[in-house]
Amino acid sequence: MSENSTRTAILQAGQELFGEHGYAAVTIKDVAARAGFSPAMVMKVMGSKAELYAASAPSAPVMDHDGVTDEPVGFQLVRRIVARRDRGEPEPWAMVPLLIRDAPDRVAASEEQRSRYVSRIAELIGDRSTHRHKAQLVVCTLLGLGSGLRTFGLLETQQVPSEALIKQYGTVLQSIIDAPAPADS
Amino acid sequence: MSENSTRTAILQAGQELFGEHGYAAVTIKDVAARAGFSPAMVMKVMGSKAELYAASAPSAPVMDHDGVTDEPVGFQLVRRIVARRDRGEPEPWAMVPLLIRDAPDRVAASEEQRSRYVSRIAELIGDRSTHRHKAQLVVCTLLGLGSGLRTFGLLETQQVPSEALIKQYGTVLQSIIDAPAPADS
DNA sequence: ATTATCTATAGATCTATAGATAATGC
DNA sequence: ATTATCTATAGATCTATAGATAATGC
């Protein structure tokens, strides 16, 4: 095993556990156990719990440009979140509020994640305004979908078929994207 | 001091601290210090940390029917969240995902908060369908606004005037409320 | 020889409890 | 006499470190 594959396993474990339970609720021992090493190994490789946490933030927060369909981008964004739910995969949009709140330095974490998410979304929807006002509205709307589906357990497939949900929430999102730019930005 | 006012002070402190930092990050000592008592007093009155936590959930989660204006309910809902931000008050919509994730029994907490929020919103918007599909969409949208403004620090007043935000996000929300009921509910 | 990993443990919390003291009501 | 509150502390973690052992490359 190279140091690098050990590091990767530890970061993977950290990402899963911190994303699910937050900073304080997860111990070095928990991460070590999931990664298959001793707690001491985790400390040696990562330095400290805070550094492990910082390094465990999901790296590709929003996109994994799979098949670029011809569907409007608002629908695509919603579709990805619903698909991750249906496949039981972790949801960055639901994890990130937890990561920010629990971070050892909350102001810095908030700042970093905000600019990361807003930039990514602004690029995707083609928002070139100074404050990226529309991108910020879109981020709000997607945070809500992530938390709603994954933390609250809203709109389960049995109640609302995934395609109906994508169509409905996608329409809402797309209407934000297509709205004429407001005066101030 | 009657036992009851002590209890109230402790619950108030618990609500503030747990809402801001989550379960594991807050200690009995922290709550005691904020409430102005010894840790032992907190334990005596509340029984255990888990009971303190359960009792600290925000009790009036959504509404404090202040002035019932003639504004459509979607705008009113958004207005309240924006007003709480501008006054620097705590935001239940941003706290509740954290409370659920960190709760000692997460499934139970999710279930409880979901039904509480969905019921309240369904009542407010007059959703009488079986699954309260629309109410669930509204809850998602409001969760997003809460997290976006308070956890991410999006759409600050300097960038987007509060009234403009209320108008824009309110329009989105109101369009969900006014949409014709979908076929399946 | 060097790198990867572990065991053992120090030192600092944290929750919870036991028992003492101060305040209150009769 | 009873209730409210505190001090002191036991017992159980948790992070972090020191030093030992096993694996690898030369």
Tab-separated table of C-alpha atoms (C1' of nucleotides) in Angstrom:
chain	number	residue	atom	x	y	z
A	1	MET	CA	0.000	0.000	0.000
A	2	SER	CA	1.392	3.407	-0.911
A	3	GLU	CA	0.745	6.219	1.496
A	4	ASN	CA	-1.526	7.641	-1.137
A	5	SER	CA	-4.024	4.801	-1.255
A	6	THR	CA	-4.196	4.834	2.547
A	7	ARG	CA	-4.889	8.535	2.412
A	8	THR	CA	-7.581	8.015	-0.179
A	9	ALA	CA	-9.315	5.351	1.889
A	10	ILE	CA	-9.242	7.585	4.954
A	11	LEU	CA	-10.621	10.565	3.059
A	12	GLN	CA	-13.368	8.432	1.586
A	13	ALA	CA	-14.366	7.213	5.023
A	14	GLY	CA	-14.210	10.753	6.397
A	15	GLN	CA	-16.379	12.109	3.632
A	16	GLU	CA	-19.035	9.476	4.212
A	17	LEU	CA	-19.109	9.749	7.982
A	18	PHE	CA	-18.800	13.518	8.349
A	19	GLY	CA	-21.374	14.017	5.629
A	20	GLU	CA	-23.807	11.806	7.442
A	21	HIS	CA	-23.234	12.765	11.071
A	22	GLY	CA	-21.340	16.055	11.198
A	23	TYR	CA	-17.994	16.932	12.699
A	24	ALA	CA	-18.325	16.417	16.420
A	25	ALA	CA	-20.401	13.251	16.248
A	26	VAL	CA	-17.729	11.392	14.286
A	27	THR	CA	-14.528	10.270	16.011
A	28	ILE	CA	-11.105	9.489	14.632
A	29	LYS	CA	-11.769	5.940	15.749
A	30	ASP	CA	-14.936	5.771	13.606
A	31	VAL	CA	-13.110	6.992	10.539
A	32	ALA	CA	-10.229	4.623	11.193
A	33	ALA	CA	-12.548	1.653	11.588
A	34	ARG	CA	-14.364	2.366	8.348
A	35	ALA	CA	-11.129	2.908	6.455
A	36	GLY	CA	-9.644	-0.257	7.971
A	37	PHE	CA	-6.761	1.308	9.883
A	38	SER	CA	-5.885	2.217	13.439
A	39	PRO	CA	-6.769	5.649	14.830
A	40	ALA	CA	-3.040	6.376	15.082
A	41	MET	CA	-2.671	5.829	11.352
A	42	VAL	CA	-5.383	8.371	10.660
A	43	MET	CA	-3.667	10.935	12.855
A	44	LYS	CA	-0.273	10.263	11.278
A	45	VAL	CA	-1.558	10.685	7.756
A	46	MET	CA	-3.948	13.604	8.311
A	47	GLY	CA	-2.296	15.524	11.146
A	48	SER	CA	-5.377	16.402	13.147
A	49	LYS	CA	-9.105	15.907	13.187
A	50	ALA	CA	-9.717	19.422	11.852
A	51	GLU	CA	-7.384	18.821	8.919
A	52	LEU	CA	-9.052	15.512	8.183
A	53	TYR	CA	-12.388	17.265	8.192
A	54	ALA	CA	-11.249	20.063	5.902
A	55	ALA	CA	-9.767	17.544	3.471
A	56	SER	CA	-12.954	15.459	3.542
A	57	ALA	CA	-15.234	18.069	1.957
A	58	PRO	CA	-16.849	16.651	-1.158
A	59	SER	CA	-14.570	17.648	-4.001
A	60	ALA	CA	-16.879	17.494	-6.997
A	61	PRO	CA	-19.781	19.195	-5.307
A	62	VAL	CA	-22.290	19.503	-8.042
A	63	MET	CA	-21.561	18.024	-11.362
A	64	ASP	CA	-20.437	14.909	-13.024
A	65	HIS	CA	-21.243	15.812	-16.606
A	66	ASP	CA	-22.587	12.430	-17.577
A	67	GLY	CA	-24.750	12.520	-20.678
A	68	VAL	CA	-25.257	16.087	-21.795
A	69	THR	CA	-28.846	15.805	-22.871
A	70	ASP	CA	-30.848	18.471	-24.649
A	71	GLU	CA	-33.063	18.919	-21.590
A	72	PRO	CA	-33.007	22.474	-20.197
A	73	VAL	CA	-30.437	22.856	-17.439
A	74	GLY	CA	-33.003	23.488	-14.673
A	75	PHE	CA	-34.563	20.088	-15.280
A	76	GLN	CA	-31.165	18.436	-15.524
A	77	LEU	CA	-30.142	19.794	-12.132
A	78	VAL	CA	-33.288	18.482	-10.506
A	79	ARG	CA	-32.988	15.165	-12.339
A	80	ARG	CA	-29.524	14.556	-10.928
A	81	ILE	CA	-30.653	15.102	-7.356
A	82	VAL	CA	-33.659	12.832	-7.771
A	83	ALA	CA	-31.528	10.186	-9.467
A	84	ARG	CA	-29.003	10.193	-6.641
A	85	ARG	CA	-31.845	9.660	-4.190
A	86	ASP	CA	-33.285	6.796	-6.226
A	87	ARG	CA	-29.870	5.136	-6.390
A	88	GLY	CA	-29.243	5.676	-2.667
A	89	GLU	CA	-26.136	7.754	-3.309
A	90	PRO	CA	-24.996	10.533	-0.955
A	91	GLU	CA	-26.347	13.990	-1.698
A	92	PRO	CA	-23.885	16.906	-1.582
A	93	TRP	CA	-26.715	19.452	-1.506
A	94	ALA	CA	-28.017	17.911	1.708
A	95	MET	CA	-24.554	17.404	3.229
A	96	VAL	CA	-23.173	20.856	2.730
A	97	PRO	CA	-25.317	22.768	5.249
A	98	LEU	CA	-24.211	20.277	7.876
A	99	LEU	CA	-20.574	20.593	6.864
A	100	ILE	CA	-20.743	24.366	7.156
A	101	ARG	CA	-22.533	24.460	10.499
A	102	ASP	CA	-20.196	21.990	12.113
A	103	ALA	CA	-16.940	23.180	10.651
A	104	PRO	CA	-14.253	24.195	13.152
A	105	ASP	CA	-14.151	27.579	11.415
A	106	ARG	CA	-17.698	28.226	10.316
A	107	VAL	CA	-17.270	31.609	8.666
A	108	ALA	CA	-14.467	30.346	6.468
A	109	ALA	CA	-16.354	27.183	5.566
A	110	SER	CA	-19.477	29.149	4.664
A	111	GLU	CA	-17.509	31.536	2.488
A	112	GLU	CA	-15.701	28.724	0.703
A	113	GLN	CA	-18.728	26.571	-0.035
A	114	ARG	CA	-20.841	29.538	-1.051
A	115	SER	CA	-18.397	30.752	-3.651
A	116	ARG	CA	-17.813	27.224	-4.880
A	117	TYR	CA	-21.484	26.437	-5.380
A	118	VAL	CA	-22.483	29.833	-6.717
A	119	SER	CA	-19.635	29.859	-9.250
A	120	ARG	CA	-20.461	26.415	-10.500
A	121	ILE	CA	-24.147	27.167	-10.898
A	122	ALA	CA	-23.541	30.592	-12.440
A	123	GLU	CA	-21.374	28.936	-15.049
A	124	LEU	CA	-23.957	26.263	-15.754
A	125	ILE	CA	-26.881	28.604	-16.180
A	126	GLY	CA	-24.830	31.300	-17.875
A	127	ASP	CA	-25.309	33.977	-15.224
A	128	ARG	CA	-22.728	36.699	-15.909
A	129	SER	CA	-24.178	39.429	-13.691
A	130	THR	CA	-22.018	41.053	-11.004
A	131	HIS	CA	-23.699	39.499	-7.988
A	132	ARG	CA	-24.845	36.357	-9.771
A	133	HIS	CA	-28.234	36.952	-8.292
A	134	LYS	CA	-29.985	34.250	-10.289
A	135	ALA	CA	-27.350	31.670	-9.506
A	136	GLN	CA	-27.902	32.387	-5.799
A	137	LEU	CA	-31.641	31.842	-6.142
A	138	VAL	CA	-30.971	28.569	-7.927
A	139	VAL	CA	-28.602	27.460	-5.163
A	140	CYS	CA	-31.341	28.134	-2.579
A	141	THR	CA	-33.849	26.126	-4.540
A	142	LEU	CA	-31.517	23.157	-4.921
A	143	LEU	CA	-30.476	23.221	-1.274
A	144	GLY	CA	-34.153	22.944	-0.459
A	145	LEU	CA	-34.658	19.971	-2.742
A	146	GLY	CA	-31.602	18.227	-1.306
A	147	SER	CA	-32.611	18.750	2.326
A	148	GLY	CA	-36.251	18.052	1.606
A	149	LEU	CA	-35.657	14.714	-0.098
A	150	ARG	CA	-32.746	13.443	1.922
A	151	THR	CA	-32.963	14.930	5.403
A	152	PHE	CA	-36.733	15.297	5.712
A	153	GLY	CA	-37.675	12.335	3.568
A	154	LEU	CA	-40.206	14.391	1.619
A	155	LEU	CA	-41.751	13.451	-1.704
A	156	GLU	CA	-40.853	9.779	-1.655
A	157	THR	CA	-41.150	7.856	-4.898
A	158	GLN	CA	-44.184	5.914	-3.728
A	159	GLN	CA	-46.065	9.153	-3.176
A	160	VAL	CA	-44.771	11.159	-6.098
A	161	PRO	CA	-43.223	9.360	-9.073
A	162	SER	CA	-39.717	10.618	-9.793
A	163	GLU	CA	-40.571	11.835	-13.281
A	164	ALA	CA	-43.521	13.861	-12.006
A	165	LEU	CA	-41.286	15.424	-9.362
A	166	ILE	CA	-38.587	16.278	-11.897
A	167	LYS	CA	-41.135	17.872	-14.146
A	168	GLN	CA	-42.728	19.923	-11.419
A	169	TYR	CA	-39.681	21.088	-9.458
A	170	GLY	CA	-37.763	21.432	-12.721
A	171	THR	CA	-40.410	23.803	-14.040
A	172	VAL	CA	-40.034	25.959	-10.949
A	173	LEU	CA	-36.258	26.035	-11.264
A	174	GLN	CA	-36.320	26.691	-14.973
A	175	SER	CA	-38.673	29.621	-14.431
A	176	ILE	CA	-36.065	31.215	-12.170
A	177	ILE	CA	-33.372	30.648	-14.782
A	178	ASP	CA	-35.498	32.009	-17.608
A	179	ALA	CA	-36.786	35.059	-15.732
A	180	PRO	CA	-35.619	38.413	-17.090
A	181	ALA	CA	-32.635	39.742	-15.136
A	182	PRO	CA	-33.737	42.016	-12.277
A	183	ALA	CA	-32.786	45.703	-12.414
A	184	ASP	CA	-30.072	45.753	-9.734
A	185	SER	CA	-27.710	43.102	-11.059
B	1	MET	CA	-36.944	30.827	41.245
B	2	SER	CA	-39.520	28.128	40.706
B	3	GLU	CA	-38.336	24.935	39.094
B	4	ASN	CA	-40.307	25.994	36.078
B	5	SER	CA	-38.457	29.207	35.314
B	6	THR	CA	-35.174	27.328	35.675
B	7	ARG	CA	-36.427	24.780	33.224
B	8	THR	CA	-37.476	27.480	30.814
B	9	ALA	CA	-34.088	29.169	30.954
B	10	ILE	CA	-32.343	25.860	30.313
B	11	LEU	CA	-34.588	24.994	27.388
B	12	GLN	CA	-34.076	28.432	25.902
B	13	ALA	CA	-30.302	28.015	26.132
B	14	GLY	CA	-30.534	24.515	24.689
B	15	GLN	CA	-32.628	25.655	21.783
B	16	GLU	CA	-30.186	28.409	20.889
B	17	LEU	CA	-27.046	26.333	21.222
B	18	PHE	CA	-28.283	23.091	19.656
B	19	GLY	CA	-29.864	25.049	16.830
B	20	GLU	CA	-26.606	26.774	16.118
B	21	HIS	CA	-24.076	23.977	16.616
B	22	GLY	CA	-25.903	20.644	16.620
B	23	TYR	CA	-26.122	17.940	19.245
B	24	ALA	CA	-22.642	16.600	19.712
B	25	ALA	CA	-20.860	19.940	19.495
B	26	VAL	CA	-22.775	21.371	22.442
B	27	THR	CA	-22.012	20.187	25.974
B	28	ILE	CA	-24.119	20.211	29.110
B	29	LYS	CA	-21.584	22.671	30.458
B	30	ASP	CA	-22.223	25.044	27.529
B	31	VAL	CA	-25.966	24.956	28.068
B	32	ALA	CA	-25.545	25.402	31.815
B	33	ALA	CA	-23.250	28.395	31.363
B	34	ARG	CA	-25.635	30.117	28.991
B	35	ALA	CA	-28.612	29.452	31.235
B	36	GLY	CA	-26.655	30.613	34.287
B	37	PHE	CA	-26.647	27.342	36.252
B	38	SER	CA	-24.274	24.538	37.053
B	39	PRO	CA	-24.062	21.477	34.776
B	40	ALA	CA	-25.462	19.401	37.641
B	41	MET	CA	-28.569	21.552	37.703
B	42	VAL	CA	-29.148	20.941	34.014
B	43	MET	CA	-28.868	17.199	34.523
B	44	LYS	CA	-31.166	17.247	37.542
B	45	VAL	CA	-33.871	19.172	35.726
B	46	MET	CA	-33.644	17.500	32.307
B	47	GLY	CA	-32.548	13.961	33.151
B	48	SER	CA	-30.061	13.417	30.353
B	49	LYS	CA	-28.502	15.166	27.413
B	50	ALA	CA	-30.759	13.336	24.965
B	51	GLU	CA	-33.884	14.414	26.847
B	52	LEU	CA	-32.648	17.984	26.972
B	53	TYR	CA	-32.115	17.848	23.239
B	54	ALA	CA	-35.535	16.406	22.498
B	55	ALA	CA	-37.192	19.028	24.695
B	56	SER	CA	-35.191	21.812	23.020
B	57	ALA	CA	-36.710	21.422	19.562
B	58	PRO	CA	-38.245	24.723	18.481
B	59	SER	CA	-41.849	24.533	19.539
B	60	ALA	CA	-43.480	27.091	17.259
B	61	PRO	CA	-41.647	25.985	14.158
B	62	VAL	CA	-43.211	28.078	11.512
B	63	MET	CA	-45.758	30.595	12.466
B	64	ASP	CA	-46.342	33.437	14.788
B	65	HIS	CA	-49.407	34.877	13.133
B	66	ASP	CA	-48.450	38.491	13.623
B	67	GLY	CA	-50.303	40.827	11.291
B	68	VAL	CA	-52.471	38.827	8.939
B	69	THR	CA	-52.025	40.966	5.872
B	70	ASP	CA	-53.872	40.578	2.614
B	71	GLU	CA	-50.663	39.536	0.882
B	72	PRO	CA	-50.839	36.053	-0.695
B	73	VAL	CA	-49.576	33.384	1.668
B	74	GLY	CA	-46.537	32.460	-0.461
B	75	PHE	CA	-45.184	35.992	-0.155
B	76	GLN	CA	-45.979	36.097	3.549
B	77	LEU	CA	-43.995	32.940	4.173
B	78	VAL	CA	-40.970	34.317	2.373
B	79	ARG	CA	-41.370	37.692	4.065
B	80	ARG	CA	-41.189	36.136	7.517
B	81	ILE	CA	-37.944	34.327	6.747
B	82	VAL	CA	-36.351	37.433	5.282
B	83	ALA	CA	-37.562	39.540	8.219
B	84	ARG	CA	-36.052	37.132	10.729
B	85	ARG	CA	-32.748	37.385	8.925
B	86	ASP	CA	-32.867	41.184	8.872
B	87	ARG	CA	-33.604	41.241	12.603
B	88	GLY	CA	-30.877	38.716	13.345
B	89	GLU	CA	-33.324	36.228	14.857
B	90	PRO	CA	-32.800	32.463	14.722
B	91	GLU	CA	-34.272	30.682	11.720
B	92	PRO	CA	-36.167	27.428	12.347
B	93	TRP	CA	-36.055	26.501	8.657
B	94	ALA	CA	-32.260	26.563	8.761
B	95	MET	CA	-32.020	24.859	12.159
B	96	VAL	CA	-34.260	21.914	11.530
B	97	PRO	CA	-32.072	19.971	9.066
B	98	LEU	CA	-29.280	20.146	11.618
B	99	LEU	CA	-31.571	19.021	14.423
B	100	ILE	CA	-32.696	16.022	12.395
B	101	ARG	CA	-29.238	14.956	11.279
B	102	ASP	CA	-27.767	15.167	14.726
B	103	ALA	CA	-30.640	13.745	16.710
B	104	PRO	CA	-29.847	10.674	18.824
B	105	ASP	CA	-32.669	8.896	16.973
B	106	ARG	CA	-32.562	10.288	13.484
B	107	VAL	CA	-35.397	8.358	11.901
B	108	ALA	CA	-37.824	9.365	14.644
B	109	ALA	CA	-36.706	12.993	14.512
B	110	SER	CA	-37.102	13.109	10.725
B	111	GLU	CA	-40.567	11.616	10.911
B	112	GLU	CA	-41.664	14.007	13.634
B	113	GLN	CA	-40.397	17.202	12.047
B	114	ARG	CA	-41.635	16.218	8.609
B	115	SER	CA	-45.183	15.677	9.730
B	116	ARG	CA	-45.103	18.803	11.862
B	117	TYR	CA	-43.908	21.052	9.073
B	118	VAL	CA	-45.975	19.507	6.320
B	119	SER	CA	-49.156	19.688	8.383
B	120	ARG	CA	-48.623	23.305	9.269
B	121	ILE	CA	-47.921	24.329	5.694
B	122	ALA	CA	-50.756	22.244	4.270
B	123	GLU	CA	-53.125	24.026	6.603
B	124	LEU	CA	-51.764	27.424	5.670
B	125	ILE	CA	-51.983	26.943	1.923
B	126	GLY	CA	-55.192	24.940	2.083
B	127	ASP	CA	-53.782	21.700	0.674
B	128	ARG	CA	-56.343	18.964	1.398
B	129	SER	CA	-54.959	16.280	-0.915
B	130	THR	CA	-54.063	12.840	0.449
B	131	HIS	CA	-50.303	13.135	0.212
B	132	ARG	CA	-50.212	16.901	0.586
B	133	HIS	CA	-47.951	16.994	-2.405
B	134	LYS	CA	-47.997	20.769	-2.792
B	135	ALA	CA	-47.286	21.352	0.862
B	136	GLN	CA	-44.219	19.132	0.521
B	137	LEU	CA	-42.949	21.152	-2.428
B	138	VAL	CA	-43.463	24.338	-0.431
B	139	VAL	CA	-41.535	22.889	2.511
B	140	CYS	CA	-38.604	22.096	0.175
B	141	THR	CA	-38.602	25.602	-1.205
B	142	LEU	CA	-38.649	27.196	2.245
B	143	LEU	CA	-35.943	24.907	3.578
B	144	GLY	CA	-33.818	26.114	0.699
B	145	LEU	CA	-34.440	29.755	1.470
B	146	GLY	CA	-33.653	29.211	5.152
B	147	SER	CA	-30.395	27.348	4.506
B	148	GLY	CA	-29.430	29.632	1.672
B	149	LEU	CA	-29.816	32.852	3.626
B	150	ARG	CA	-28.655	31.693	7.048
B	151	THR	CA	-26.185	28.871	6.546
B	152	PHE	CA	-24.716	29.855	3.192
B	153	GLY	CA	-25.068	33.604	3.613
B	154	LEU	CA	-26.586	33.969	0.157
B	155	LEU	CA	-28.503	36.974	-1.122
B	156	GLU	CA	-27.384	39.439	1.537
B	157	THR	CA	-29.312	42.678	1.828
B	158	GLN	CA	-26.490	44.760	0.384
B	159	GLN	CA	-26.574	42.688	-2.789
B	160	VAL	CA	-30.289	42.112	-3.091
B	161	PRO	CA	-32.703	44.443	-1.273
B	162	SER	CA	-35.040	42.502	0.984
B	163	GLU	CA	-38.178	43.650	-0.822
B	164	ALA	CA	-36.810	42.560	-4.193
B	165	LEU	CA	-35.955	39.154	-2.734
B	166	ILE	CA	-39.409	38.752	-1.204
B	167	LYS	CA	-41.021	39.644	-4.488
B	168	GLN	CA	-38.898	37.269	-6.512
B	169	TYR	CA	-38.773	34.211	-4.256
B	170	GLY	CA	-42.368	34.871	-3.231
B	171	THR	CA	-43.440	34.722	-6.853
B	172	VAL	CA	-41.779	31.340	-7.226
B	173	LEU	CA	-43.429	30.002	-4.093
B	174	GLN	CA	-46.817	31.406	-4.971
B	175	SER	CA	-46.629	29.769	-8.394
B	176	ILE	CA	-46.264	26.381	-6.680
B	177	ILE	CA	-49.219	27.122	-4.439
B	178	ASP	CA	-51.390	28.324	-7.328
B	179	ALA	CA	-50.484	25.492	-9.710
B	180	PRO	CA	-53.349	23.146	-10.617
B	181	ALA	CA	-53.270	19.990	-8.490
B	182	PRO	CA	-51.283	17.205	-10.210
B	183	ALA	CA	-53.130	14.075	-11.285
B	184	ASP	CA	-51.879	11.623	-8.642
B	185	SER	CA	-52.897	13.454	-5.477
C	1	DA	C1'	17.402	1.787	5.830
C	2	DT	C1'	13.033	3.450	5.102
C	3	DT	C1'	8.263	3.435	5.167
C	4	DA	C1'	3.815	1.864	6.883
C	5	DT	C1'	1.330	0.585	10.584
C	6	DC	C1'	0.256	-0.788	15.266
C	7	DT	C1'	-0.015	-0.888	20.633
C	8	DA	C1'	-0.050	1.638	24.645
C	9	DT	C1'	-0.980	5.575	27.018
C	10	DA	C1'	-1.022	10.584	28.590
C	11	DG	C1'	-3.907	14.379	29.199
C	12	DA	C1'	-8.087	16.579	28.391
C	13	DT	C1'	-12.747	16.450	28.027
C	14	DC	C1'	-17.700	14.915	28.846
C	15	DT	C1'	-21.920	12.878	31.036
C	16	DA	C1'	-23.844	11.591	35.058
C	17	DT	C1'	-24.249	10.873	40.086
C	18	DA	C1'	-23.631	11.420	45.151
C	19	DG	C1'	-23.775	14.120	48.741
C	20	DA	C1'	-23.381	18.908	50.833
C	21	DT	C1'	-25.191	23.625	51.414
C	22	DA	C1'	-28.211	27.465	50.851
C	23	DA	C1'	-32.856	29.295	50.266
C	24	DT	C1'	-37.829	28.988	51.023
C	25	DG	C1'	-42.342	27.911	53.103
C	26	DC	C1'	-44.733	26.545	57.077
D	1	DA	C1'	-38.888	20.166	56.241
D	2	DT	C1'	-38.622	20.787	51.515
D	3	DT	C1'	-36.872	22.548	47.422
D	4	DA	C1'	-33.216	24.557	44.636
D	5	DT	C1'	-28.699	24.597	43.655
D	6	DC	C1'	-23.811	23.670	44.063
D	7	DT	C1'	-19.095	21.167	44.631
D	8	DA	C1'	-16.606	17.184	43.896
D	9	DT	C1'	-15.720	13.278	41.464
D	10	DA	C1'	-16.250	8.601	39.132
D	11	DG	C1'	-16.115	6.424	34.873
D	12	DA	C1'	-16.118	6.678	30.089
D	13	DT	C1'	-14.731	8.679	26.094
D	14	DC	C1'	-11.660	11.344	22.737
D	15	DT	C1'	-7.540	13.431	20.482
D	16	DA	C1'	-2.925	13.161	20.040
D	17	DT	C1'	1.794	11.344	20.754
D	18	DA	C1'	5.679	8.181	21.694
D	19	DG	C1'	7.818	4.338	20.736
D	20	DA	C1'	7.669	-0.574	18.941
D	21	DT	C1'	7.122	-3.846	15.102
D	22	DA	C1'	6.300	-5.380	10.506
D	23	DA	C1'	6.806	-4.725	5.559
D	24	DT	C1'	9.370	-2.966	1.573
D	25	DG	C1'	13.132	-1.411	-1.426
D	26	DC	C1'	17.872	-1.323	-2.193
